[in-house]
Short mmCIF file of C-alpha atoms in Angstrom, two decimals:
data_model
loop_
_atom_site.label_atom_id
_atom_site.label_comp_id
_atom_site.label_asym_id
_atom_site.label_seq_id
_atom_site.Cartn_x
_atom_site.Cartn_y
_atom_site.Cartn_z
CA UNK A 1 0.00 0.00 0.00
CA UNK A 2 2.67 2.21 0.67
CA UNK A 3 4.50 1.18 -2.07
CA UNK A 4 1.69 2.06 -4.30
CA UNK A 5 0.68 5.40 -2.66
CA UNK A 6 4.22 6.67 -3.33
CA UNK A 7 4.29 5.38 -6.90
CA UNK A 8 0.74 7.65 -7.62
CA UNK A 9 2.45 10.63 -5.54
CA UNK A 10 5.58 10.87 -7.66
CA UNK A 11 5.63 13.11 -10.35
CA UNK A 12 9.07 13.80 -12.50
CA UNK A 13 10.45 16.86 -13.62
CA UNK A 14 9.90 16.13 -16.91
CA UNK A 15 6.50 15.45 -17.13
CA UNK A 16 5.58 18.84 -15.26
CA UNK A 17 7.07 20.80 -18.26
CA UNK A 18 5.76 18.39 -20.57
CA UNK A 19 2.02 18.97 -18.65
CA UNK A 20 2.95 22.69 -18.48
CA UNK A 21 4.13 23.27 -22.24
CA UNK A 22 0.46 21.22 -23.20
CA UNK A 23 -1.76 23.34 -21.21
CA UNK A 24 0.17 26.63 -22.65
CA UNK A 25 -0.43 25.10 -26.21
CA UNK A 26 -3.86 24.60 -25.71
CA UNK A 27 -4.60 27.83 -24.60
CA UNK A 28 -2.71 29.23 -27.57
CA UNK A 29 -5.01 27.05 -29.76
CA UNK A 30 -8.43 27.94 -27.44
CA UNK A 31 -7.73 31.93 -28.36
CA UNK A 32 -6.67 31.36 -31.79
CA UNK A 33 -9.79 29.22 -32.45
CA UNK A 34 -11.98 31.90 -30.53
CA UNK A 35 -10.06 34.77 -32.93
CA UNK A 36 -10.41 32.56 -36.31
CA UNK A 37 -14.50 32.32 -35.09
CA UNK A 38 -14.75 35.80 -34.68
CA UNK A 39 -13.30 37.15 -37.65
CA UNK A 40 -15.10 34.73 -39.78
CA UNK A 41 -18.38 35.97 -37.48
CA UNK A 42 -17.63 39.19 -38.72
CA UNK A 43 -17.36 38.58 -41.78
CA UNK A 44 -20.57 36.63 -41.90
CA UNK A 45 -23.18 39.66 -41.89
CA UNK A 46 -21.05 41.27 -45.02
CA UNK A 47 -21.95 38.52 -47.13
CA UNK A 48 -25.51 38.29 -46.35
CA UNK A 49 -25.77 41.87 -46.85
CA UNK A 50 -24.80 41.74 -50.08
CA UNK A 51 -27.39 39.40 -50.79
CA UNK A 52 -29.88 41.42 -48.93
CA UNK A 53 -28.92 44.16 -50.87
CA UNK A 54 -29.82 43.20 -54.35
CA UNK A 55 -33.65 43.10 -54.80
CA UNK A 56 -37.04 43.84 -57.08
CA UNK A 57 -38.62 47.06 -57.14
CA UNK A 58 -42.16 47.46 -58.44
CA UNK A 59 -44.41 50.09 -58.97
CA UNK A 60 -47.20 52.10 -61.21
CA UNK A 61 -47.00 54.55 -63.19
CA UNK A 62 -49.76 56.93 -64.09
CA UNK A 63 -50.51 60.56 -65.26
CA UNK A 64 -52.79 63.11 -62.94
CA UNK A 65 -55.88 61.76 -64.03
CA UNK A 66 -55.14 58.49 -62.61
CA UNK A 67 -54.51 56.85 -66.15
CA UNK A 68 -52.12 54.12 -66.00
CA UNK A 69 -48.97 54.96 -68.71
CA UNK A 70 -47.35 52.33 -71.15
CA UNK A 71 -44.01 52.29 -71.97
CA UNK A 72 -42.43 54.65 -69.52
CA UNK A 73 -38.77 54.45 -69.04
CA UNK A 74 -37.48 53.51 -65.57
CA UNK A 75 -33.71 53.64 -65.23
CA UNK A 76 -31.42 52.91 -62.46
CA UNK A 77 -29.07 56.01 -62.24
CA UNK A 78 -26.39 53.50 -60.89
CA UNK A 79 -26.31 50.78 -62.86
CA UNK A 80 -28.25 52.21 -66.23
CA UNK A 81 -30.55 48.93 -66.03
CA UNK A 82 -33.74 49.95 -67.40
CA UNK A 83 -37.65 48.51 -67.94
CA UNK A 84 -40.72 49.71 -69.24
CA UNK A 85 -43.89 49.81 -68.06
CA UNK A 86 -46.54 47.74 -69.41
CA UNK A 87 -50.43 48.30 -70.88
CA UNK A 88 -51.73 48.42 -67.33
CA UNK A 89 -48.59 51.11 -66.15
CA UNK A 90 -46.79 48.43 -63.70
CA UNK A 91 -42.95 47.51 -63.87
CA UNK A 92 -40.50 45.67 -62.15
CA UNK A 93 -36.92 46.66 -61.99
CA UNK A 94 -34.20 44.48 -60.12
CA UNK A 95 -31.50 46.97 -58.86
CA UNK A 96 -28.26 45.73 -57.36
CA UNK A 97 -28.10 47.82 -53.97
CA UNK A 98 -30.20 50.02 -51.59
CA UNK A 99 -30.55 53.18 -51.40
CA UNK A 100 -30.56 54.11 -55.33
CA UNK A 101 -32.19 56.38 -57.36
CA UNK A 102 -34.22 55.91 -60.36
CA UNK A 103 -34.99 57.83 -63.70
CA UNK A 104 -38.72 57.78 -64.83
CA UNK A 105 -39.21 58.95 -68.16
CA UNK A 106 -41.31 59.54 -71.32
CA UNK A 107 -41.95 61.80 -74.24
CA UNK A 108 -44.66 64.65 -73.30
CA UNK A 109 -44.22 64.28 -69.68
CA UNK A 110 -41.89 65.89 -67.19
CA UNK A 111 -38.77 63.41 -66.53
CA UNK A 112 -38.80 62.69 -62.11
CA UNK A 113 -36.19 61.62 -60.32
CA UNK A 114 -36.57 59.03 -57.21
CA UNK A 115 -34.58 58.06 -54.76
CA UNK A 116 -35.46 54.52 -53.42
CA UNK A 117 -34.58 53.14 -49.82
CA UNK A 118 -36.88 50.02 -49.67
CA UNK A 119 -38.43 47.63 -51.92
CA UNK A 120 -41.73 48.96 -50.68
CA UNK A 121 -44.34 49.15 -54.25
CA UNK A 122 -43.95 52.74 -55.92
CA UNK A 123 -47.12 54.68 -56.97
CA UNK A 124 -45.01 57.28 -59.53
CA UNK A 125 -47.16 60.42 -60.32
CA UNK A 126 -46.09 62.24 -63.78
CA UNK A 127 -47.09 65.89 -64.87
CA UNK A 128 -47.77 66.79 -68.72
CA UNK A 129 -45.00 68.84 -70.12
CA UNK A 130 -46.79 72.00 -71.20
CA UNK A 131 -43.83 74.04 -72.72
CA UNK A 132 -43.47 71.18 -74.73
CA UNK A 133 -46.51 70.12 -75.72
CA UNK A 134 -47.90 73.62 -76.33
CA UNK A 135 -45.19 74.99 -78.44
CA UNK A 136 -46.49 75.73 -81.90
CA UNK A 137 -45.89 74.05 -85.22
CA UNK A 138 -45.84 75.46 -88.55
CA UNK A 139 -47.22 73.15 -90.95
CA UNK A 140 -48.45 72.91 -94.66
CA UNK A 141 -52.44 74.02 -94.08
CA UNK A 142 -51.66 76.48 -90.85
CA UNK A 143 -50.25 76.13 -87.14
CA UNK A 144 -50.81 73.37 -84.82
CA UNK A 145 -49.68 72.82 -81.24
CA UNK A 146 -47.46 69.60 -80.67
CA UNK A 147 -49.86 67.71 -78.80
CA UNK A 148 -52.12 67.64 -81.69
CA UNK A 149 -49.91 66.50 -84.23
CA UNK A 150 -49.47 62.99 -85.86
CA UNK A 151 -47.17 63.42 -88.37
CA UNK A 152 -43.36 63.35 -88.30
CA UNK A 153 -42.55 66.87 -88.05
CA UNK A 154 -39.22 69.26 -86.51
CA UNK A 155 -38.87 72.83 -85.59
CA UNK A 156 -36.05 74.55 -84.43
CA UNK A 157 -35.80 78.31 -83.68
CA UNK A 158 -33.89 81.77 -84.34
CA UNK A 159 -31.71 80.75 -81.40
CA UNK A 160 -30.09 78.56 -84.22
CA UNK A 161 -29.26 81.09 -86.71
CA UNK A 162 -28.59 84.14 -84.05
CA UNK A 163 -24.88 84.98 -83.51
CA UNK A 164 -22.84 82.68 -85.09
CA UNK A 165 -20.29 83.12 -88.13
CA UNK A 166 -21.98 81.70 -90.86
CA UNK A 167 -22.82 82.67 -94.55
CA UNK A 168 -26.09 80.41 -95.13
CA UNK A 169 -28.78 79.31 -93.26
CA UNK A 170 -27.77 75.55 -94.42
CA UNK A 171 -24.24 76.17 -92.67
CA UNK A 172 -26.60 76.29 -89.18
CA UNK A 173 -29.00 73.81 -89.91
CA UNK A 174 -26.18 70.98 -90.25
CA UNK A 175 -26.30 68.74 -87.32
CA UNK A 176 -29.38 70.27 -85.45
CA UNK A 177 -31.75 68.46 -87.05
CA UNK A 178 -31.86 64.74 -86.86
CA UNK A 179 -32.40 62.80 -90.30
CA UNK A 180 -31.95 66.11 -92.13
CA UNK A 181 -28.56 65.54 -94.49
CA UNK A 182 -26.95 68.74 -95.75
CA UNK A 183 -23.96 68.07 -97.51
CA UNK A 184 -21.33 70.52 -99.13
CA UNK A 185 -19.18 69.78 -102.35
CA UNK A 186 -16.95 72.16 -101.58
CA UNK A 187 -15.06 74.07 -99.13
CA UNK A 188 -15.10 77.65 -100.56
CA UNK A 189 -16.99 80.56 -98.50
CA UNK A 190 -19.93 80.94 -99.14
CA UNK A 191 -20.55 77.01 -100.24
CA UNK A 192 -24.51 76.22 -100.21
CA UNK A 193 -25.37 72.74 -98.83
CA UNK A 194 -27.74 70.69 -100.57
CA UNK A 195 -30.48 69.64 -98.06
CA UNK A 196 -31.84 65.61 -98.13
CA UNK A 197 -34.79 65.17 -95.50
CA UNK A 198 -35.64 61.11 -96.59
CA UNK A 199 -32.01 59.82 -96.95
CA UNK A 200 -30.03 58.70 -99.41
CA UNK A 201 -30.75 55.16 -99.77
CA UNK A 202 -33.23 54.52 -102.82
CA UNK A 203 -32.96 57.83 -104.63
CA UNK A 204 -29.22 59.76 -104.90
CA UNK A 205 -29.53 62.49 -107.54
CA UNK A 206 -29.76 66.56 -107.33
CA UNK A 207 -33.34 66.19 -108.08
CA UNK A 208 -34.27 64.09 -104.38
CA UNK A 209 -34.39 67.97 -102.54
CA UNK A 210 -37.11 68.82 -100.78
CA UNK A 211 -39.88 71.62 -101.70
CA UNK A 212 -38.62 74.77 -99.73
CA UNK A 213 -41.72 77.69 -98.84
CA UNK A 214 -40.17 80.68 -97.45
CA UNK A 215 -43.49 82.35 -96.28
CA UNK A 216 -46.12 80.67 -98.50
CA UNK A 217 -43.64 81.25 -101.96
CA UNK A 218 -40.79 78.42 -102.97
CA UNK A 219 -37.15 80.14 -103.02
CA UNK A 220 -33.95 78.79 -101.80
CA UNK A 221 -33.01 78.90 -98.15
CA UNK A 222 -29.20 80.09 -99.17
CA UNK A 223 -30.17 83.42 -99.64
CA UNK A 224 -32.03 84.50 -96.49
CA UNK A 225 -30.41 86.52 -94.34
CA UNK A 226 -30.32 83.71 -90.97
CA UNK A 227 -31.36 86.48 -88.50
CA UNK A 228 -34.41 86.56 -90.40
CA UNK A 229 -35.24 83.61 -89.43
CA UNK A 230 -38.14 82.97 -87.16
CA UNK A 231 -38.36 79.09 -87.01
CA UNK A 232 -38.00 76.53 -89.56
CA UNK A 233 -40.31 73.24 -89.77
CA UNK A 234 -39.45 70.09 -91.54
CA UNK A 235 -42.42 67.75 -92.48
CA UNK A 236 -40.73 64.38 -93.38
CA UNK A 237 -43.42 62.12 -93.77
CA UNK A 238 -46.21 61.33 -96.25
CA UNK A 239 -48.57 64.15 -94.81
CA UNK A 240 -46.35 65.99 -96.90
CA UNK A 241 -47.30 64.65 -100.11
CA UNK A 242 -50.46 64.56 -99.61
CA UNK A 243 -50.28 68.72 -99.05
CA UNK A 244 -48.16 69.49 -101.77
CA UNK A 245 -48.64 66.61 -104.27
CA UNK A 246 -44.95 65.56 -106.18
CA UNK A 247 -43.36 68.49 -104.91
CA UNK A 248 -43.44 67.15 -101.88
CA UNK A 249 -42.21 63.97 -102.45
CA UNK A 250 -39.00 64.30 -101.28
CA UNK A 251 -40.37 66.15 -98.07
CA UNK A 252 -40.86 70.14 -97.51
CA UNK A 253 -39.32 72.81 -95.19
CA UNK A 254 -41.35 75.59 -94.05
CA UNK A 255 -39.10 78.97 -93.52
CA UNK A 256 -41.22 81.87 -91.17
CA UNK A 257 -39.47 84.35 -91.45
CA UNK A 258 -39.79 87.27 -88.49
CA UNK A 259 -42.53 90.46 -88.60
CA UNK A 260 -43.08 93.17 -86.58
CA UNK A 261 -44.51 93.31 -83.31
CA UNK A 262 -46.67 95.97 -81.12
CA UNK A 263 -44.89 98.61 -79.05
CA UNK A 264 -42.39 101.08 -79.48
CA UNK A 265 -39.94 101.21 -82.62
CA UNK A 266 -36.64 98.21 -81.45
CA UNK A 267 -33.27 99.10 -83.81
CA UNK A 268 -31.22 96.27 -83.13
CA UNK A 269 -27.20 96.32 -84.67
CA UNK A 270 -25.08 92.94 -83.89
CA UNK A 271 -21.43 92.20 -85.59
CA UNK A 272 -19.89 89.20 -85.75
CA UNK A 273 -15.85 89.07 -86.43
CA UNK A 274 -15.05 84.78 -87.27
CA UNK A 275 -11.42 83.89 -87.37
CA UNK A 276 -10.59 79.93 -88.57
CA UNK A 277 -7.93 78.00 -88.99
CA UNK A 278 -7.02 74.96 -91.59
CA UNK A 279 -7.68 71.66 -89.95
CA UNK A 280 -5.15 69.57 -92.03
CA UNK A 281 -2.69 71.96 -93.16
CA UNK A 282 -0.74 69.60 -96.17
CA UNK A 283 3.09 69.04 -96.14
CA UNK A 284 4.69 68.67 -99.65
CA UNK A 285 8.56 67.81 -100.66
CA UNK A 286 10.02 70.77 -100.41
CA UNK A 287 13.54 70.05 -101.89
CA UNK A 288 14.51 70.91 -105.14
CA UNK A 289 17.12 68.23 -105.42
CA UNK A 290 15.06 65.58 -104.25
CA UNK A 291 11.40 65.79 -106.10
CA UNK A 292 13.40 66.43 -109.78
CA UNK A 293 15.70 62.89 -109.43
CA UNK A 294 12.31 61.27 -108.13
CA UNK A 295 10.48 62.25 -111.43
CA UNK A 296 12.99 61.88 -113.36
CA UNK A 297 13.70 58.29 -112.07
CA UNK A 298 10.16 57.26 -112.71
CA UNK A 299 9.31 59.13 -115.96
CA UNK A 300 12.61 57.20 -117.89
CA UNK A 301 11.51 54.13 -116.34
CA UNK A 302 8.33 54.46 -118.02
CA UNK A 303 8.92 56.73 -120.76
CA UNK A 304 12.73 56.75 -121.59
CA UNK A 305 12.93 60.44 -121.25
CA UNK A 306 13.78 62.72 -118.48
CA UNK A 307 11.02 64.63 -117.07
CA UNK A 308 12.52 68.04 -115.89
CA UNK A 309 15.69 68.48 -118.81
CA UNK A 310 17.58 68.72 -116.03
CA UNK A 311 21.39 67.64 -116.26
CA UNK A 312 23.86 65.91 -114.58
CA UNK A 313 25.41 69.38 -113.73
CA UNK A 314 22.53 70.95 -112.79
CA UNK A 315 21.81 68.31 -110.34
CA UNK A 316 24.96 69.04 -108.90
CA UNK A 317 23.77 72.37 -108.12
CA UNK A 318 20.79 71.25 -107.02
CA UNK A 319 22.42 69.10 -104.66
CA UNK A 320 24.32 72.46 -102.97
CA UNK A 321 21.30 74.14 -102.96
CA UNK A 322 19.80 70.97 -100.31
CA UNK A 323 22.62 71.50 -98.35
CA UNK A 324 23.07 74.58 -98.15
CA UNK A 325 19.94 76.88 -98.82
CA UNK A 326 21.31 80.28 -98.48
CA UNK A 327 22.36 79.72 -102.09
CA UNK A 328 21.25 81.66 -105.17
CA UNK A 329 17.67 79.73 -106.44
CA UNK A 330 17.75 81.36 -109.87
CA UNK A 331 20.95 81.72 -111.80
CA UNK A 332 21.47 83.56 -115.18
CA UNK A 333 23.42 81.14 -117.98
CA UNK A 334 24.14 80.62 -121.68
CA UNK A 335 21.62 77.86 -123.07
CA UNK A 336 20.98 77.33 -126.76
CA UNK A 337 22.80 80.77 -127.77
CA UNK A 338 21.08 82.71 -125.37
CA UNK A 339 20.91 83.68 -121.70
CA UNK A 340 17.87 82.28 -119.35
CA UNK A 341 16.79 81.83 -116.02
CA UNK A 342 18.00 78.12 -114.43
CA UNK A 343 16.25 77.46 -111.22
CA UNK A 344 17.86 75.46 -108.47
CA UNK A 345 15.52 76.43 -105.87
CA UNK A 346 13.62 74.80 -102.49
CA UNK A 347 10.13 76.30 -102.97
CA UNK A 348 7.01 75.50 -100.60
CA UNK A 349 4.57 75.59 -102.80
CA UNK A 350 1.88 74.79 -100.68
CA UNK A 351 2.72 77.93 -97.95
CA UNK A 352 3.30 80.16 -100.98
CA UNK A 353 0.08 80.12 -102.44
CA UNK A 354 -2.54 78.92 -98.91
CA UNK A 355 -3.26 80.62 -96.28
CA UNK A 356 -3.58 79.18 -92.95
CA UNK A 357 -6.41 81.07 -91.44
CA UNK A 358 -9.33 82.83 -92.38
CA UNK A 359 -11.29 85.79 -91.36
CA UNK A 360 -15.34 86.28 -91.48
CA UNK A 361 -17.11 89.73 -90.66
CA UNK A 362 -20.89 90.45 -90.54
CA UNK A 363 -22.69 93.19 -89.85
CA UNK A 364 -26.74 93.50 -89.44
CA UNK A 365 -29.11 96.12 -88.44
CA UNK A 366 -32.64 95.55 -88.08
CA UNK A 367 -35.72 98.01 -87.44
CA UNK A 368 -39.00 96.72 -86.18
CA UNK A 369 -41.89 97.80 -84.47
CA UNK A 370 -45.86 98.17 -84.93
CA UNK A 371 -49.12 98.84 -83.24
CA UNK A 372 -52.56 97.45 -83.19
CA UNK A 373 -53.22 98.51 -87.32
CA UNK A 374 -49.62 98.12 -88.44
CA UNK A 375 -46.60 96.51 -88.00
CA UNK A 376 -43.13 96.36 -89.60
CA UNK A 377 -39.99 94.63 -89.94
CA UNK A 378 -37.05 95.80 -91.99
CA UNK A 379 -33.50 94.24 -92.09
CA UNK A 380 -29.83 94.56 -93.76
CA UNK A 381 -27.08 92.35 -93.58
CA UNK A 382 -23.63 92.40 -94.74
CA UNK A 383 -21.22 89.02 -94.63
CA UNK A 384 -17.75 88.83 -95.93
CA UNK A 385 -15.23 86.06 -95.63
CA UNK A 386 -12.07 85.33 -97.12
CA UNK A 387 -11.04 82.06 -98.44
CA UNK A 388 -7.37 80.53 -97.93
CA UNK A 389 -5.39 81.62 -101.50
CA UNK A 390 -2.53 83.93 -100.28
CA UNK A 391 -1.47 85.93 -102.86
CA UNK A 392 -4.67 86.62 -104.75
CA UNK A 393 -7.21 86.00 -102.03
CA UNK A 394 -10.47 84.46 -102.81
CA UNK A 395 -13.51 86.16 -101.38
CA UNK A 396 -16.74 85.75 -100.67
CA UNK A 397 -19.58 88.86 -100.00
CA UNK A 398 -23.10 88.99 -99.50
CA UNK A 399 -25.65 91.05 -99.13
CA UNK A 400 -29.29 91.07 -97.63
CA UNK A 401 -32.38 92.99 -97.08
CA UNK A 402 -36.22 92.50 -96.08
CA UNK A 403 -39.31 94.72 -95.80
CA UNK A 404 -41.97 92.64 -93.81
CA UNK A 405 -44.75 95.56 -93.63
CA UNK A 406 -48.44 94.36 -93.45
CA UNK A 407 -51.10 96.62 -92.50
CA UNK A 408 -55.15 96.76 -91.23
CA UNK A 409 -57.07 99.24 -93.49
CA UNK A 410 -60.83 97.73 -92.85
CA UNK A 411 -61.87 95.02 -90.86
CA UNK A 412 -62.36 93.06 -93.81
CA UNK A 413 -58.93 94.81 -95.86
CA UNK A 414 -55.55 93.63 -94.73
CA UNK A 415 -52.71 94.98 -97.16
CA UNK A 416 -49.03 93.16 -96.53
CA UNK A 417 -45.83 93.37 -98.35
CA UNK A 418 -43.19 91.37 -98.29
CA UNK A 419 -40.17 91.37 -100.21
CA UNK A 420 -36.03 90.41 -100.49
CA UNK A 421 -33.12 91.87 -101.87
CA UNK A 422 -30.12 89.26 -102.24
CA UNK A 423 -26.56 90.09 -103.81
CA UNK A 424 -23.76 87.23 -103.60
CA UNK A 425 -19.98 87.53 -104.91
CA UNK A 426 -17.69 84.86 -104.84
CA UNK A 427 -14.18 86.25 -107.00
CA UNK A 428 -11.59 83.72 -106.78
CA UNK A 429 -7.99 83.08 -108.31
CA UNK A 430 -7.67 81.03 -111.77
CA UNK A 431 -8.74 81.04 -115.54
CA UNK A 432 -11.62 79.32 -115.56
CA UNK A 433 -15.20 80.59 -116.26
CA UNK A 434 -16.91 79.30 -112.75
CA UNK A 435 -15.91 78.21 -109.36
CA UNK A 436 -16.81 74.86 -109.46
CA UNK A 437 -14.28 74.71 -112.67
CA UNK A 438 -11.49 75.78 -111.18
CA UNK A 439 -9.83 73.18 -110.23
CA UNK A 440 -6.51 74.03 -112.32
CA UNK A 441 -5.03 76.23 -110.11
CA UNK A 442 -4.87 73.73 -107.00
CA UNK A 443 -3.63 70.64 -109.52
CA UNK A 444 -1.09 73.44 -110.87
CA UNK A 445 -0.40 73.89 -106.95
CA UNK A 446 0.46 70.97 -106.00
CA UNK A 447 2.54 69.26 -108.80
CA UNK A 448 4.38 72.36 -109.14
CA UNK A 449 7.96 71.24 -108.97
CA UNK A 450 10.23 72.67 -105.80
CA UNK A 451 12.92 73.80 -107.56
CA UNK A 452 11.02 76.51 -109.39
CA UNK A 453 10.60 79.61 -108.00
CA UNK A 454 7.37 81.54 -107.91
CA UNK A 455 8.89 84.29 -109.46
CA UNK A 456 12.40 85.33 -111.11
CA UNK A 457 14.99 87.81 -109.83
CA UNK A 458 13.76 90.91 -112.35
CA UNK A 459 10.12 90.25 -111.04
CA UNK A 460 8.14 88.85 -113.73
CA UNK A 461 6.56 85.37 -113.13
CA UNK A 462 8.25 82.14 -113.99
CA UNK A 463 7.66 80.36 -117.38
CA UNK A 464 8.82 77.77 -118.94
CA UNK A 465 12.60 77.96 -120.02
CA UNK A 466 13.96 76.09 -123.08
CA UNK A 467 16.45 73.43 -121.27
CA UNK A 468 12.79 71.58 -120.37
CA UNK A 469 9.20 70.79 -121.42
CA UNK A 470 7.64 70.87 -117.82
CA UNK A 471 4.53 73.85 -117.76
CA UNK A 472 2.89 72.92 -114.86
CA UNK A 473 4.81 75.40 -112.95
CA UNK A 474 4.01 77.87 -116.22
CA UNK A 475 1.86 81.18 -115.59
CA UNK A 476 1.30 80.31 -111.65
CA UNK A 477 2.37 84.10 -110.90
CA UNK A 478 1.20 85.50 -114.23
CA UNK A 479 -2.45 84.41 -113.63
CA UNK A 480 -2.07 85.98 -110.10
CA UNK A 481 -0.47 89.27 -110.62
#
């Protein structure tokens, strides 16, 4: 018994620190279980969040009158989902967090914005847009306000045409009204777009233009002064035809132009100074040296001949003159028993004859005015731009006036006059008999050769010397001085 009671009651040093060492390490463990439990406790909520926060919203839509709308818009701001409402006005949106806001939209009606904290159903409440709805349409038998109109029809307003550099009412309308093409074959000032209301797909020819009325009586929109301009609708569909027969096959535009109002005489002066810039501005081969032995390379390939006459001499000069420009470009010499000019030179054709930027200026003054019997509206305008030749610059002017006077003699007499004045001047550069011919003097531009010169030492212009046959440089100056 003894023997026993000591064996139970002796304990070694070894297995204390063994015991000890244990109970530390599962303590260690105990905390870092209790730790690992909490953080993944914390992290617990996050995730179901998440999944509490994506959920359905539903709702109705309807006007003041308690009439449920179709085809409303609702958008989530955040996420740009969108729905529509159906026949009966109800719609369900899912939307990936709470709070949001949403867009509710439609044509006629004034746009709301919501902001959305629960899922709770929406009852959504939109107002008519008057302003829009009541604004007033010119069309082809008289005026009608939006709202009553079924037919495919745009206005826009003076603020289109008011204060901005341009030469033509087409210049404005270009890119403020959708589906309405206006397209320019030139760059020139002054250039006239051609309007195209129904496209371009089936029919393609000067003939698909649409009927213009400029008060009641066809004329061209190009030569209206465009702060004369009151509004201008476009009637694109068949309601057209059926107005105006054929001529209005191709769709019309309806120009008002602006009259008098009651009240005191208003004189009204504006100015406009424009200033533009190229936007690619071209870089030729300016060296001498180096367009004549690429010509010359290619035109014996192909022809046997040299193109410029020039020879293996005058290449050498050539060559001096690419490295070192402060040379003489034009020198004197003996050729064929007499003396001529031989050019050697490094000529930017391009800069010599272009401009880089253009000016505009327009003036306008306009008296207007009436009373209950009478009113009036009288207007002048004066435009002038410059074009981009340099040396001879190319220019367009025009001019404009309008009387608008109409007048109550009897109830039953009503006397009104209306009438236009319009002067246009385009001069340009060139010897051919129109504008759209003269396309000489830019070909004659650009395959000038560098090493001419545009004009020799004594001041005459260059022509064409007798060591070569190349006139494309010929008369440049001679046609411009």
């Amino acid at each position: 018994m003894k023997n026993s009671t000591n064996k139970q009651g002796i304990t070694s040093p070894l297995l204390k620190r063994s015991i000890r060492i244990s109970g530390l390490t599962l303590a260690a463990l105990f905390c870092l279980s209790l730790y690992d439990g909490q953080t993944a406790f914390a992290k617990t909520p996050h995730l179901t969040s998440k999944v509490q926060q994506a959920t359905t919203i539903t709702g109705k839509v309807t006007d003041n009158q308690n009439t449920p709308l179709s085809n409303v818009t609702i958008q989530d701001i955040n996420t740009q989902s969108a729905t529509n409402s159906d026949a009966n006005g109800e719609f369900t949106l899912r939307v990936d967090q709470l709070p949001t806001s949403i867009e509710v939209r439609i044509v006629g009606y004034q746009t709301q914005i919501i902001e959305i904290k629960d899922s709770r159903p929406l009852q959504i409440t939109l107002e008519e847009d008057i302003s829009d709805l009541e604004e007033v349409v010119v069309v082809g038998y008289g005026k009608q306000k939006k709202v009553n109109l079924t037919g495919s029809v745009t206005q826009v307003g003076e603020e289109v045409f008011e204060d901005r550099p341009i030469a033509n009412a087409t210049q404005a309308l270009q890119g403020a009204v959708p589906n309405l093409n206006i397209n320019f074959s030139n760059g020139r000032p002054g250039g006239e777009g051609k309007v195209n209301i129904r496209g371009f797909a089936s029919i393609n020819s000067s003939d698909a233009a649409p009927l213009i009325l400029i008060d009641g009586v066809p004329g061209n929109i190009n030569n209206i002064n465009p702060r004369d301009i009151e509004s201008i609708s476009i009637l694109k569909d068949a309601s057209a035809s059926a107005i105006y027969g054929a001529r209005g096959a191709f769709g019309v535009m309806l120009v008002t132009t602006k009259r008098g109002k009651a009240g005191m005489m208003n004189i009204q002066y504006s100015n406009n100074l424009g200033w533009g810039g190229l936007t690619v501005n071209t870089d030729f081969m300016t060296s001498g040296y180096d367009a004549a032995i690429l010509n010359d390379e290619a035109f014996i390939r192909a022809t046997g001949n040299s193109y410029t006459g020039y020879t293996e001499d005058d290449y050498a000069e050539l060559l001096k003159r690419k490295e070192d420009p402060t040379l003489p470009e034009v020198v004197i010499q003996n050729r064929n028993g007499k003396d001529q000019y031989v050019y050697y030179a490094n000529t930017d054709w391009w800069n010599t004859f272009y401009r880089k930027n253009q000016t505009s200026m327009e003036h306008a003054l306009t008296f207007s005015g009436g009373s209950d019997k009478i009113d009036y509206y009288v207007s002048g305008r004066m435009y002038d731009k410059g074009g981009i030749m340099k040396i001879q610059q190319d220019e367009f002017k025009a001019y404009n006036m309008r009387s608008r006077i109409s007048g109550t003699i009897k109830p039953w007499l009503k006397v009104s006059n209306n009438s236009q004045l319009n002067y246009q001047k385009y001069s340009y550069p060139g010897w051919n008999s129109s504008a759209d011919a003269n396309n000489n003097f830019i070909s004659t531009t650009v395959h000038a050769l560098p090493s001419y010169v545009p004009r020799n030492p004594d001041g005459s212009a260059t022509y064409r010397t007798e060591i070569n046959n190349y006139n494309i440089g010929d008369g440049i100056m001679a046609d411009l001085l």
